[in-house]
Short mmCIF file of C-alpha atoms in Angstrom, two decimals:
data_model
loop_
_atom_site.label_atom_id
_atom_site.label_comp_id
_atom_site.label_asym_id
_atom_site.label_seq_id
_atom_site.Cartn_x
_atom_site.Cartn_y
_atom_site.Cartn_z
CA MET A 8 140.32 364.42 133.71
CA LEU A 9 141.05 362.46 130.65
CA SER A 10 141.10 363.38 126.86
CA ILE A 11 137.12 361.43 125.03
CA LEU A 12 140.24 360.84 122.38
CA THR A 13 141.67 358.33 124.70
CA LEU A 14 137.96 356.62 124.68
CA LEU A 15 138.59 356.27 120.81
CA GLY A 16 142.47 355.03 121.24
CA LEU A 17 144.05 357.76 120.06
CA ALA A 18 146.15 358.55 123.35
CA THR A 19 147.12 356.54 126.21
CA ASN A 20 145.39 353.58 127.49
CA CYS A 21 143.37 353.63 131.61
CA ASN A 22 140.02 354.13 132.36
CA ALA A 23 138.29 356.99 131.46
CA TYR A 24 135.15 355.27 131.89
CA SER A 25 136.17 355.75 135.77
CA GLY A 26 133.36 356.97 138.09
CA PRO A 27 131.00 356.91 141.10
CA LYS A 28 128.40 353.99 140.28
CA VAL A 29 124.57 354.20 141.18
CA GLU A 30 124.17 352.37 144.52
CA LYS A 31 120.36 350.68 143.42
CA LYS A 32 121.16 348.76 140.57
CA LEU A 33 118.08 347.98 137.99
CA PRO A 34 117.15 344.48 136.31
CA TYR A 35 117.29 345.83 132.60
CA SER A 36 120.05 348.33 131.56
CA LYS A 37 119.60 349.49 127.77
CA GLY A 38 116.94 350.04 125.88
CA LEU A 39 115.16 351.94 122.93
CA ASN A 40 112.22 354.47 122.08
CA ILE A 41 109.57 353.47 120.05
CA SER A 42 108.88 357.16 118.67
CA GLU A 43 106.76 358.10 116.14
CA TRP A 44 103.52 355.44 116.76
CA LEU A 45 101.88 356.59 120.13
CA GLU A 46 102.71 360.69 119.39
CA PRO A 47 100.75 362.86 117.14
CA VAL A 48 101.86 365.97 114.77
CA SER A 49 101.01 368.94 116.82
CA GLY A 50 97.93 367.51 118.02
CA PHE A 51 97.37 365.88 114.50
CA ILE A 52 96.28 361.95 114.88
CA ASP A 53 97.08 360.76 112.65
CA GLY A 54 99.75 358.25 109.55
CA HIS A 55 102.16 356.01 111.79
CA PHE A 56 99.27 355.00 114.70
CA ASP A 57 99.56 351.63 114.00
CA SER A 58 103.68 351.44 112.47
CA PHE A 59 105.02 349.11 114.70
CA GLY A 60 103.42 345.47 115.22
CA LYS A 61 104.41 342.18 117.68
CA GLN A 62 107.58 341.64 114.83
CA ASP A 63 109.09 344.44 115.69
CA PHE A 64 109.12 344.07 119.58
CA ILE A 65 110.65 340.80 118.46
CA ASP A 66 113.29 341.81 116.10
CA ILE A 67 114.21 344.73 118.66
CA LYS A 68 114.21 342.21 121.93
CA ASN A 69 115.92 340.10 119.14
CA LEU A 70 118.99 343.40 119.28
CA GLY A 71 119.32 342.49 123.22
CA VAL A 72 117.29 345.18 124.68
CA GLU A 73 116.08 345.10 127.37
CA VAL A 74 113.90 347.72 128.61
CA VAL A 75 111.41 349.92 125.54
CA ARG A 76 110.07 353.46 126.07
CA ILE A 77 106.50 353.89 124.80
CA PRO A 78 105.94 357.66 124.08
CA THR A 79 102.39 358.21 124.74
CA HIS A 80 99.89 361.31 124.15
CA PHE A 81 97.91 360.12 126.05
CA ASP A 82 95.94 364.52 126.42
CA THR A 83 95.54 364.24 122.52
CA PHE A 84 94.29 361.81 122.15
CA SER A 85 91.55 361.47 124.72
CA SER A 86 88.13 363.03 125.07
CA GLY A 87 90.37 366.47 126.41
CA LYS A 88 88.19 368.50 128.91
CA PRO A 89 86.85 367.82 131.85
CA ASP A 90 87.97 364.58 132.21
CA TYR A 91 90.29 363.28 129.42
CA ILE A 92 89.08 359.96 128.96
CA ILE A 93 90.91 357.88 127.23
CA PRO A 94 89.47 355.89 123.94
CA ASP A 95 89.74 352.26 123.45
CA SER A 96 91.44 352.29 120.34
CA LEU A 97 94.63 353.86 122.20
CA TRP A 98 93.84 351.33 124.59
CA GLN A 99 94.24 348.57 122.47
CA ARG A 100 97.20 349.63 121.32
CA LEU A 101 99.17 349.64 124.79
CA ASP A 102 96.93 346.34 125.83
CA ASN A 103 99.30 344.88 123.00
CA ALA A 104 102.93 346.35 123.81
CA VAL A 105 102.33 345.22 127.63
CA ASN A 106 101.24 341.75 126.69
CA TRP A 107 104.35 341.90 123.45
CA CYS A 108 107.11 343.04 126.22
CA GLU A 109 105.48 340.32 128.89
CA GLU A 110 105.39 337.63 126.74
CA LEU A 111 109.28 338.25 125.99
CA LYS A 112 110.15 339.13 129.06
CA MET A 113 111.15 342.20 128.43
CA TYR A 114 110.27 345.92 129.92
CA ILE A 115 108.10 348.26 128.87
CA ILE A 116 107.65 352.69 129.82
CA ILE A 117 104.07 353.79 129.95
CA ASP A 118 105.49 357.65 129.20
CA PHE A 119 103.34 360.71 129.37
CA HIS A 120 104.71 361.71 126.71
CA ASN A 121 103.72 365.33 125.46
CA ASP A 122 103.86 368.13 122.22
CA CYS A 123 107.61 369.20 122.17
CA SER A 124 107.83 371.26 119.45
CA GLY A 125 110.92 373.89 120.11
CA ASN A 126 108.21 377.04 120.66
CA SER A 127 105.98 374.22 122.04
CA LYS A 128 105.22 374.80 126.37
CA THR A 129 104.17 372.73 128.79
CA PRO A 130 99.84 373.17 129.59
CA PRO A 131 98.65 375.08 132.32
CA ASP A 132 96.65 373.16 133.12
CA ILE A 133 99.41 370.21 132.87
CA GLU A 134 98.13 369.12 136.31
CA LYS A 135 94.51 369.11 135.74
CA ARG A 136 95.05 366.53 132.64
CA LEU A 137 97.55 364.40 134.75
CA GLU A 138 95.29 364.22 137.60
CA LYS A 139 92.90 362.84 135.08
CA ILE A 140 95.10 360.47 132.86
CA TRP A 141 97.23 358.98 135.85
CA PRO A 142 94.14 357.25 137.28
CA GLN A 143 93.59 355.39 134.38
CA ILE A 144 96.80 354.12 133.91
CA ALA A 145 97.39 353.54 137.05
CA LYS A 146 94.24 351.59 137.53
CA ARG A 147 94.61 349.71 133.94
CA TYR A 148 98.01 348.08 134.28
CA LYS A 149 98.05 348.14 138.19
CA ASP A 150 97.43 344.33 138.40
CA ARG A 151 100.18 342.80 135.28
CA SER A 152 103.45 342.09 136.21
CA GLU A 153 106.57 344.05 137.29
CA TYR A 154 107.97 344.17 133.44
CA VAL A 155 105.24 347.66 133.42
CA ILE A 156 107.24 350.93 134.58
CA TYR A 157 105.16 354.27 134.54
CA GLU A 158 106.54 357.52 133.62
CA VAL A 159 104.82 361.02 135.15
CA MET A 160 105.66 362.94 132.42
CA ASN A 161 108.17 363.70 129.29
CA GLU A 162 110.66 367.11 129.79
CA PRO A 163 108.45 369.55 131.28
CA HIS A 164 109.03 373.14 130.16
CA GLY A 165 107.75 376.52 129.74
CA ILE A 166 106.71 375.37 133.56
CA ASP A 167 108.40 376.89 136.77
CA CYS A 168 110.83 374.12 138.07
CA ALA A 169 109.78 374.48 141.50
CA LYS A 170 106.62 373.73 140.91
CA TRP A 171 106.67 371.08 138.80
CA GLY A 172 108.52 369.61 141.52
CA LYS A 173 105.41 369.91 143.34
CA ILE A 174 102.09 368.50 140.98
CA GLN A 175 105.28 366.00 140.13
CA GLU A 176 105.05 364.54 143.81
CA LYS A 177 100.92 364.76 143.78
CA MET A 178 100.81 362.83 141.05
CA ILE A 179 103.22 360.33 142.71
CA LYS A 180 100.55 360.17 145.99
CA LEU A 181 97.79 359.54 143.18
CA ILE A 182 99.75 356.93 141.50
CA ARG A 183 100.26 355.13 144.43
CA SER A 184 96.54 355.39 145.92
CA ILE A 185 95.83 352.89 143.21
CA ASP A 186 99.30 351.09 142.29
CA SER A 187 101.90 349.95 145.02
CA LYS A 188 103.85 347.56 143.06
CA HIS A 189 105.05 349.02 139.95
CA SER A 190 108.33 351.57 139.06
CA ILE A 191 107.60 355.13 138.57
CA VAL A 192 110.52 357.02 136.47
CA VAL A 193 110.24 360.90 137.12
CA GLY A 194 112.17 363.75 136.40
CA ALA A 195 112.86 367.69 136.17
CA ALA A 196 111.42 370.33 134.22
CA ASP A 197 113.87 372.96 132.04
CA TRP A 198 112.82 370.06 129.21
CA ASN A 199 114.56 366.55 131.55
CA SER A 200 117.60 368.76 132.64
CA ILE A 201 120.36 366.69 134.61
CA HIS A 202 120.28 370.12 136.37
CA GLU A 203 116.92 370.88 137.70
CA LEU A 204 116.94 366.98 138.21
CA LEU A 205 119.47 368.29 141.46
CA LYS A 206 117.10 370.00 142.66
CA LEU A 207 113.86 367.60 142.78
CA PRO A 208 112.09 367.56 145.86
CA MET A 209 112.65 364.72 148.41
CA TYR A 210 109.97 362.45 147.24
CA ASP A 211 108.99 359.94 150.30
CA ASP A 212 108.54 356.95 147.60
CA ASP A 213 111.13 354.54 148.13
CA ASN A 214 110.24 352.37 143.99
CA LEU A 215 111.83 355.58 141.96
CA ILE A 216 113.84 355.80 139.23
CA TYR A 217 115.09 359.28 138.41
CA ASN A 218 115.76 360.17 135.04
CA TYR A 219 117.20 363.22 132.95
CA HIS A 220 117.72 363.13 128.97
CA GLU A 221 121.38 363.17 127.23
CA TYR A 222 121.43 365.25 123.88
CA SER A 223 125.37 366.37 124.93
CA PRO A 224 127.24 368.22 123.32
CA PHE A 225 123.70 369.76 122.05
CA LEU A 226 125.54 371.69 118.81
CA PHE A 227 127.35 368.50 117.64
CA THR A 228 123.96 365.78 118.54
CA HIS A 229 121.46 368.22 116.92
CA GLN A 230 123.36 369.61 114.10
CA GLY A 231 121.33 370.74 111.16
CA ALA A 232 118.39 370.05 112.41
CA GLU A 233 115.00 371.78 111.17
CA TRP A 234 113.33 372.14 115.18
CA SER A 235 116.32 373.70 117.21
CA GLN A 236 116.70 377.32 115.36
CA ASP A 237 119.88 377.49 117.03
CA VAL A 238 121.55 374.78 115.94
CA THR A 239 120.41 374.22 111.81
CA ARG A 240 122.82 376.51 109.75
CA LEU A 241 125.78 374.44 111.78
CA THR A 242 126.55 371.60 110.08
CA GLY A 243 129.95 369.56 109.71
CA ILE A 244 130.51 370.18 112.92
CA PRO A 245 132.74 367.32 114.93
CA PHE A 246 133.00 365.32 117.35
CA PRO A 247 135.72 365.43 119.33
CA TYR A 248 136.02 368.98 119.38
CA VAL A 249 139.19 369.27 116.54
CA LYS A 250 139.35 373.88 115.71
CA GLU A 251 140.88 372.12 112.28
CA LYS A 252 138.08 370.68 111.64
CA MET A 253 135.61 373.26 112.70
CA PRO A 254 133.07 374.77 109.98
CA PRO A 255 132.55 378.35 109.77
CA LEU A 256 129.85 380.17 111.71
CA PRO A 257 126.80 381.29 109.19
CA LYS A 258 127.58 384.61 107.71
CA ASN A 259 124.75 386.80 109.85
CA ALA A 260 124.58 384.52 112.71
CA THR A 261 122.63 385.10 115.71
CA ASP A 262 123.06 385.33 119.29
CA GLY A 263 122.11 381.12 119.72
CA GLU A 264 123.99 380.49 117.20
CA ARG A 265 127.06 381.98 118.37
CA TRP A 266 126.35 381.63 122.08
CA ASN A 267 126.18 377.76 120.55
CA TYR A 268 129.71 377.47 118.33
CA ASN A 269 132.03 379.34 120.98
CA ASN A 270 130.96 377.45 124.00
CA TYR A 271 131.69 373.94 122.10
CA PRO A 272 134.71 373.52 122.76
CA VAL A 273 133.82 373.73 126.04
CA ASP A 274 130.60 371.46 126.09
CA SER A 275 132.64 369.05 124.18
CA SER A 276 134.99 368.92 126.43
CA GLU A 277 135.24 364.78 128.88
CA GLU A 278 134.82 366.96 132.00
CA LYS A 279 132.29 368.81 130.36
CA LEU A 280 130.56 365.92 129.79
CA VAL A 281 131.24 363.77 132.89
CA GLU A 282 130.76 366.35 135.80
CA PRO A 283 126.73 365.96 135.58
CA ILE A 284 126.54 362.36 135.11
CA ASN A 285 128.35 362.28 138.33
CA LYS A 286 127.10 364.60 140.29
CA ALA A 287 123.32 362.67 139.85
CA VAL A 288 124.75 359.42 140.77
CA GLU A 289 126.04 361.25 143.95
CA PHE A 290 122.53 363.08 144.56
CA VAL A 291 120.68 359.17 143.74
CA ASN A 292 122.68 357.52 145.70
CA LYS A 293 121.81 360.23 148.55
CA ARG A 294 117.83 358.81 148.09
CA HIS A 295 118.42 355.57 147.88
CA ALA A 296 117.17 355.08 144.08
CA ALA A 297 117.10 354.52 140.86
CA LEU A 298 118.54 357.06 138.11
CA MET A 299 118.49 356.33 134.11
CA SER A 300 118.83 358.69 130.90
CA ASN A 301 115.56 357.68 129.34
CA GLU A 302 116.76 359.32 125.92
CA PHE A 303 120.00 359.93 124.41
CA GLY A 304 121.58 360.14 121.14
CA VAL A 305 122.86 361.58 117.36
CA TYR A 306 120.58 363.33 115.09
CA MET A 307 121.81 360.89 111.91
CA LYS A 308 121.48 363.61 108.96
CA TYR A 309 124.05 365.94 109.37
CA ALA A 310 126.63 364.04 112.16
CA ASN A 311 129.69 361.66 110.43
CA PRO A 312 128.34 358.55 110.86
CA GLN A 313 131.51 357.31 112.31
CA GLU A 314 131.38 360.16 114.86
CA ARG A 315 128.14 359.30 115.36
CA VAL A 316 128.93 355.54 116.53
CA ASN A 317 132.24 357.16 118.79
CA TRP A 318 129.73 359.23 120.84
CA TYR A 319 127.45 356.72 121.62
CA ARG A 320 130.23 354.14 122.43
CA ILE A 321 131.91 357.45 124.79
CA LYS A 322 127.93 357.90 126.06
CA SER A 323 127.32 354.20 126.33
CA GLY A 324 130.26 353.51 128.55
CA TYR A 325 130.07 356.04 130.49
CA LEU A 326 127.05 355.15 131.67
CA ASP A 327 127.40 351.47 131.94
CA GLU A 328 130.53 352.60 134.24
CA ARG A 329 128.48 354.06 136.36
CA ASN A 330 124.76 352.15 136.28
CA ILE A 331 122.72 354.64 135.09
CA CYS A 332 120.23 352.92 132.49
CA ARG A 333 120.07 354.26 129.20
CA VAL A 334 117.06 354.40 126.32
CA SER A 335 118.35 355.91 123.58
CA TRP A 336 115.87 357.74 121.18
CA ASP A 337 114.72 355.90 119.22
CA TYR A 338 114.95 352.97 117.56
CA ARG A 339 113.31 354.22 113.26
CA GLY A 340 113.65 357.73 112.65
CA GLY A 341 116.67 360.65 113.09
CA PHE A 342 118.40 359.25 116.50
CA GLY A 343 117.26 355.64 115.88
CA VAL A 344 119.49 352.01 114.96
CA PHE A 345 118.78 351.66 110.77
CA ASN A 346 121.09 353.09 107.73
CA SER A 347 118.73 355.90 106.71
CA MET A 348 115.91 357.63 108.64
CA ASN A 349 113.49 356.10 105.53
CA SER A 350 115.16 352.59 105.90
CA SER A 351 113.25 349.62 108.12
CA ARG A 352 114.02 346.42 107.48
CA PHE A 353 115.22 344.26 110.02
CA PRO A 354 117.69 342.54 110.18
CA GLU A 355 119.67 344.01 106.94
CA ASP A 356 118.71 347.85 107.27
CA ILE A 357 120.42 347.54 110.94
CA ASN A 358 123.71 350.27 111.40
CA VAL A 359 125.25 347.13 112.73
CA ASN A 360 128.52 349.32 113.78
CA LEU A 361 126.02 351.47 115.93
CA VAL A 362 124.38 349.37 117.08
CA LYS A 363 127.29 347.23 118.40
CA ALA A 364 128.93 350.57 119.64
CA MET A 365 125.46 350.55 121.76
CA GLY A 366 126.24 347.54 123.21
CA TYR A 367 124.07 345.09 121.19
CA ARG A 368 124.05 342.33 119.38
CA ALA A 369 124.78 342.91 115.92
CA PRO A 370 121.98 341.14 113.70
CA SER A 371 122.22 338.84 111.07
CA GLY A 372 120.17 337.53 107.92
CA LYS A 373 117.34 338.27 105.92
CA SER A 374 113.69 339.93 106.52
CA THR A 375 110.79 338.23 105.17
CA SER A 376 107.63 340.08 103.49
CA TRP A 377 104.34 339.27 103.94
CA PHE A 378 104.27 339.21 100.20
CA GLN A 379 107.00 336.18 99.90
CA ASP A 380 105.15 334.40 103.54
CA ALA A 381 102.04 334.65 101.58
CA GLN A 382 103.25 333.00 98.72
CA LYS A 383 105.22 330.77 100.44
CA LYS A 384 102.13 329.22 102.15
CA ASN A 385 99.91 330.76 99.53
CA ASP A 386 97.60 332.58 101.87
CA TYR A 387 97.12 336.04 101.10
CA THR A 388 95.43 337.13 104.23
CA ILE A 389 95.32 341.06 105.28
CA TYR A 390 93.53 340.93 108.39
CA LYS A 391 92.10 337.82 110.51
CA ASN A 392 91.68 338.50 113.97
CA GLY A 393 93.65 341.13 113.45
CA LEU A 394 96.61 342.74 111.90
CA ALA A 395 98.28 340.46 109.31
CA GLN A 396 102.15 340.01 110.34
CA LYS A 397 104.56 342.08 108.47
CA LEU A 398 101.78 344.65 107.27
CA THR A 399 101.65 348.18 108.55
CA PHE A 400 98.31 349.91 108.84
CA SER A 401 97.56 353.35 108.24
CA SER A 402 94.57 355.40 109.44
CA TYR A 403 93.66 359.08 108.08
CA ILE A 404 91.11 360.18 110.63
CA PRO A 405 92.60 362.92 112.46
CA GLU A 406 89.18 363.86 114.56
CA ALA A 407 90.27 361.89 117.86
CA GLU A 408 87.02 361.12 119.02
CA ASN A 409 86.22 358.98 115.47
CA LEU A 410 89.61 357.07 115.96
CA CYS A 411 89.34 353.61 114.20
CA THR A 412 89.67 350.56 116.77
CA LEU A 413 91.47 348.52 115.22
CA TYR A 414 90.98 345.25 117.63
CA LYS A 415 87.61 345.39 118.43
CA LYS A 416 85.39 342.64 119.88
CA ASP A 417 81.66 342.34 121.19
CA SER A 418 81.75 339.05 122.45
CA ALA A 419 85.36 336.88 124.21
CA ASP A 420 84.58 333.94 121.37
CA GLU A 421 84.17 336.35 118.17
CA ASP A 422 86.73 337.52 116.18
CA CYS A 423 88.30 341.16 115.97
CA TYR A 424 87.16 343.37 113.30
CA ILE A 425 87.93 347.17 112.69
CA TYR A 426 85.34 349.61 114.39
CA ILE A 427 84.93 353.58 113.49
CA PRO A 428 82.55 355.52 115.33
CA LYS A 429 82.25 358.52 112.20
CA ALA A 430 83.75 359.21 109.92
CA ASP A 431 84.09 362.83 107.49
CA LYS A 432 84.83 362.34 104.13
CA TYR A 433 87.42 360.55 102.14
CA ARG A 434 88.52 359.21 105.46
CA SER A 435 90.68 356.26 105.02
CA LEU A 436 91.84 352.54 106.19
CA GLN A 437 94.86 351.81 104.69
CA PHE A 438 96.91 349.04 104.57
CA LEU A 439 100.80 349.41 103.94
CA PHE A 440 102.12 345.87 102.71
CA ARG A 441 105.81 347.78 103.01
CA GLU A 442 107.34 346.77 99.99
CA SER A 443 106.08 346.59 95.96
CA VAL A 444 104.67 343.46 95.77
CA ASP A 445 103.28 341.94 92.59
CA PHE A 446 99.97 340.80 91.87
CA THR A 447 99.77 340.39 88.37
CA ALA A 448 99.71 336.24 89.47
CA LEU A 449 96.75 336.28 91.11
CA ALA A 450 94.54 339.50 89.24
CA LYS A 451 94.71 336.54 86.36
CA ALA A 452 94.41 333.35 87.93
CA GLY A 453 91.08 334.92 89.26
CA ALA A 454 91.00 336.02 92.24
CA CYS A 455 89.56 337.93 94.24
CA LEU A 456 89.51 340.28 97.23
CA GLU A 457 87.36 338.75 100.18
CA PHE A 458 86.27 340.49 103.12
CA GLU A 459 83.45 341.67 105.71
CA VAL A 460 80.91 344.27 106.25
CA LYS A 461 78.39 345.79 108.87
CA HIS A 462 76.74 349.27 108.97
CA ASN A 463 73.51 350.91 109.74
CA GLU A 464 74.57 353.47 107.06
CA PRO A 465 71.24 354.78 104.86
CA ASN A 466 73.40 355.81 102.51
CA PHE A 467 75.89 353.84 102.51
CA LYS A 468 78.94 354.22 99.75
CA MET A 469 82.55 353.88 100.28
CA SER A 470 85.71 353.29 97.26
CA ILE A 471 88.01 350.28 97.92
CA TYR A 472 91.19 350.65 96.01
CA PHE A 473 94.37 349.56 95.66
CA THR A 474 97.47 351.79 95.24
CA ASP A 475 100.15 351.13 92.68
CA SER A 476 103.91 352.65 93.41
CA ASP A 477 104.97 356.35 92.12
CA ALA A 478 107.29 354.41 89.22
CA LYS A 479 104.78 356.05 86.46
CA GLY A 480 104.57 359.84 87.90
CA HIS A 481 101.69 359.22 90.45
CA PRO A 482 100.27 356.17 92.28
CA TRP A 483 97.27 355.14 90.41
CA ARG A 484 94.01 353.60 91.80
CA ASN A 485 92.51 350.68 91.16
CA GLY A 486 89.08 350.06 92.91
CA ILE A 487 85.33 349.40 93.43
CA PHE A 488 82.83 351.13 94.80
CA PRO A 489 80.52 349.21 96.41
CA GLY A 490 76.87 350.77 98.31
CA VAL A 491 74.39 350.35 100.31
CA LYS A 492 72.93 347.61 97.67
CA ASP A 493 75.80 345.44 97.27
CA ILE A 494 75.68 346.13 102.11
CA PRO A 495 72.46 346.00 102.71
CA ALA A 496 72.29 348.79 106.31
CA ASP A 497 70.48 346.08 108.34
CA GLY A 498 74.06 346.51 111.50
CA LYS A 499 74.60 342.23 109.67
CA TRP A 500 78.10 341.31 108.86
CA HIS A 501 77.69 340.84 104.50
CA LYS A 502 80.14 339.43 103.42
CA LEU A 503 81.66 341.01 99.73
CA ARG A 504 84.02 339.05 97.15
CA ILE A 505 85.31 340.75 94.02
CA PRO A 506 87.75 339.48 91.44
CA LEU A 507 90.72 342.20 91.08
CA ASN A 508 89.97 341.79 87.30
CA ARG A 509 87.18 343.11 87.98
CA PHE A 510 88.70 347.23 89.76
CA THR A 511 89.18 349.69 87.74
CA ASP A 512 91.95 352.33 86.65
CA TYR A 513 90.38 356.15 88.59
CA GLY A 514 93.11 357.97 88.95
CA ALA A 515 96.01 359.35 91.49
CA TRP A 516 95.61 362.27 94.74
CA ASP A 517 99.65 363.17 94.51
CA ASN A 518 99.65 363.86 98.16
CA GLY A 519 103.37 366.44 97.24
CA GLU A 520 101.27 368.56 94.71
CA GLN A 521 98.44 368.02 96.22
CA LYS A 522 96.53 367.21 93.44
CA TRP A 523 94.50 365.12 91.81
CA TYR A 524 95.27 362.89 87.82
CA ASN A 525 92.38 361.68 86.04
CA SER A 526 93.76 358.57 85.32
CA GLU A 527 95.68 357.99 82.41
CA GLY A 528 95.58 354.01 82.50
CA LYS A 529 97.94 353.54 84.50
CA PHE A 530 97.79 351.18 87.20
CA THR A 531 99.68 348.25 87.21
CA TRP A 532 99.06 344.82 89.54
CA SER A 533 102.94 344.38 88.93
CA ASP A 534 103.72 347.57 91.63
CA VAL A 535 101.15 347.66 93.66
CA VAL A 536 101.72 349.08 97.34
CA ASN A 537 98.61 349.54 99.86
CA LEU A 538 95.57 348.38 99.76
CA THR A 539 92.89 351.00 100.98
CA PHE A 540 89.22 351.65 102.23
CA ASP A 541 87.90 355.12 102.29
CA THR A 542 84.38 356.87 103.03
CA GLY A 543 85.44 358.87 99.50
CA ASP A 544 82.57 362.01 99.09
CA ASN A 545 80.53 360.11 102.01
CA THR A 546 79.65 360.44 106.13
CA ILE A 547 79.98 357.98 108.32
CA SER A 548 77.38 358.84 111.44
CA LYS A 549 76.33 354.87 112.97
CA GLY A 550 79.61 353.14 112.63
CA LEU A 551 81.60 350.99 110.24
CA CYS A 552 82.74 347.52 110.94
CA ILE A 553 85.61 345.92 108.74
CA ARG A 554 87.25 342.48 108.87
CA ASN A 555 88.55 338.80 106.99
CA ILE A 556 90.20 340.99 104.84
CA VAL A 557 92.29 338.41 102.36
CA ILE A 558 93.10 337.93 98.72
CA LYS A 559 92.28 333.76 97.71
#
């Protein structure tokens, strides 16, 4: 077995990628996870619920991606016990993703995801949850194209491996009772372990894709990871292993830290990295099945950038040579393909060296923002029959049963609108411009914010405000406060047209400090980052509908 140094061009040239090949090839070979979208954090539904739109899928396709995986917390979004009904608000997001992928001829894995934080465990009643949810998914997508793929469940853990194997078999049969067409991704317990994969029972289905997750060597790929206590204090780990480059062990090292550190020379060797992959190839060939690794990657925060690139080049080579489909974790975020965890402009923020190492196309050119496009077209539409391209929508509505529906329709020939069934105090819908924009000229020219609302709330009142960046200390708000006198509670659509110069600077909420600041007259139209519709100190109990939002 050859050293990894060979793969880096630091030793004699020869084919270090060689190994057994998966005989049943898939029509796609490489992809990305679209994380931080349909994954509530610790059961809290909020934030980035609409941080991805069609343009993001177009950008991903332009990289050369062939398959995307959509991690989705179905049970968290659902109605819960006993029926776990999936709400329209989630179906609409998934329907859009499927539509976009079919249009772009890009495969999509609908993944039943779950809480994978370090101390989590698969719920004891997971079988009951899956039994209720998978028929809903299969019935909804059974007639869609071959681009749709199902994944029974992500990373079962804290559950007996043999028990999980039987539960998974039951779910395969349940899905097949509804949908005999689409491929099903299956994996083992112990966090989709490749070692446990080899112990899965024989499933009577000829359209399965066996899957494992690939983060080896863990000490390198997860160094400094805040959610994994055995490596949180271990940073500066080199790849490949070089004794002279290793940092010292932390003082008072735990048993877990010591184990990871002392085993790293072996864990990072080529033999240790490829041996389990070769066994997995032999395993699926005996079952005449396909193989994928639909999570693999390196946390970018502490890894040396060039060594991180080297890891992806080596791992991608291992998998490609063996006909193993690879789906990297992730697109944005800590394992993403951008230059930092906080950058997301496409294509200028893409990590070119990284995407080349992964075998993707390196994009060129420069993106335009919603505001730049609006200026060119003199059309400042924010929402009309759906969210405007290049904007992001974020909702602060933590209650699953009250989630807003972003694309509600009453009839096929009517435009979409935003619908909130119920809302407590201080719940908000936020339209983010994804950059600081300058509305000064529009405000001076007498432009208005125009939108339509309907409701049946007798005490209706809400806050609608623009927020600037925190460049002046805090994110100052400039708002208006329409009530039932402005928008009657009659269940009919009413259009409001409010000049921007009638908005009032009324203060700032500093989320970092968790503190409210009264107005200091510091809001500026030259530095606006979002538009928010907020319930303020009122509640919504009979539904709220909003549509056709534009500045004109």
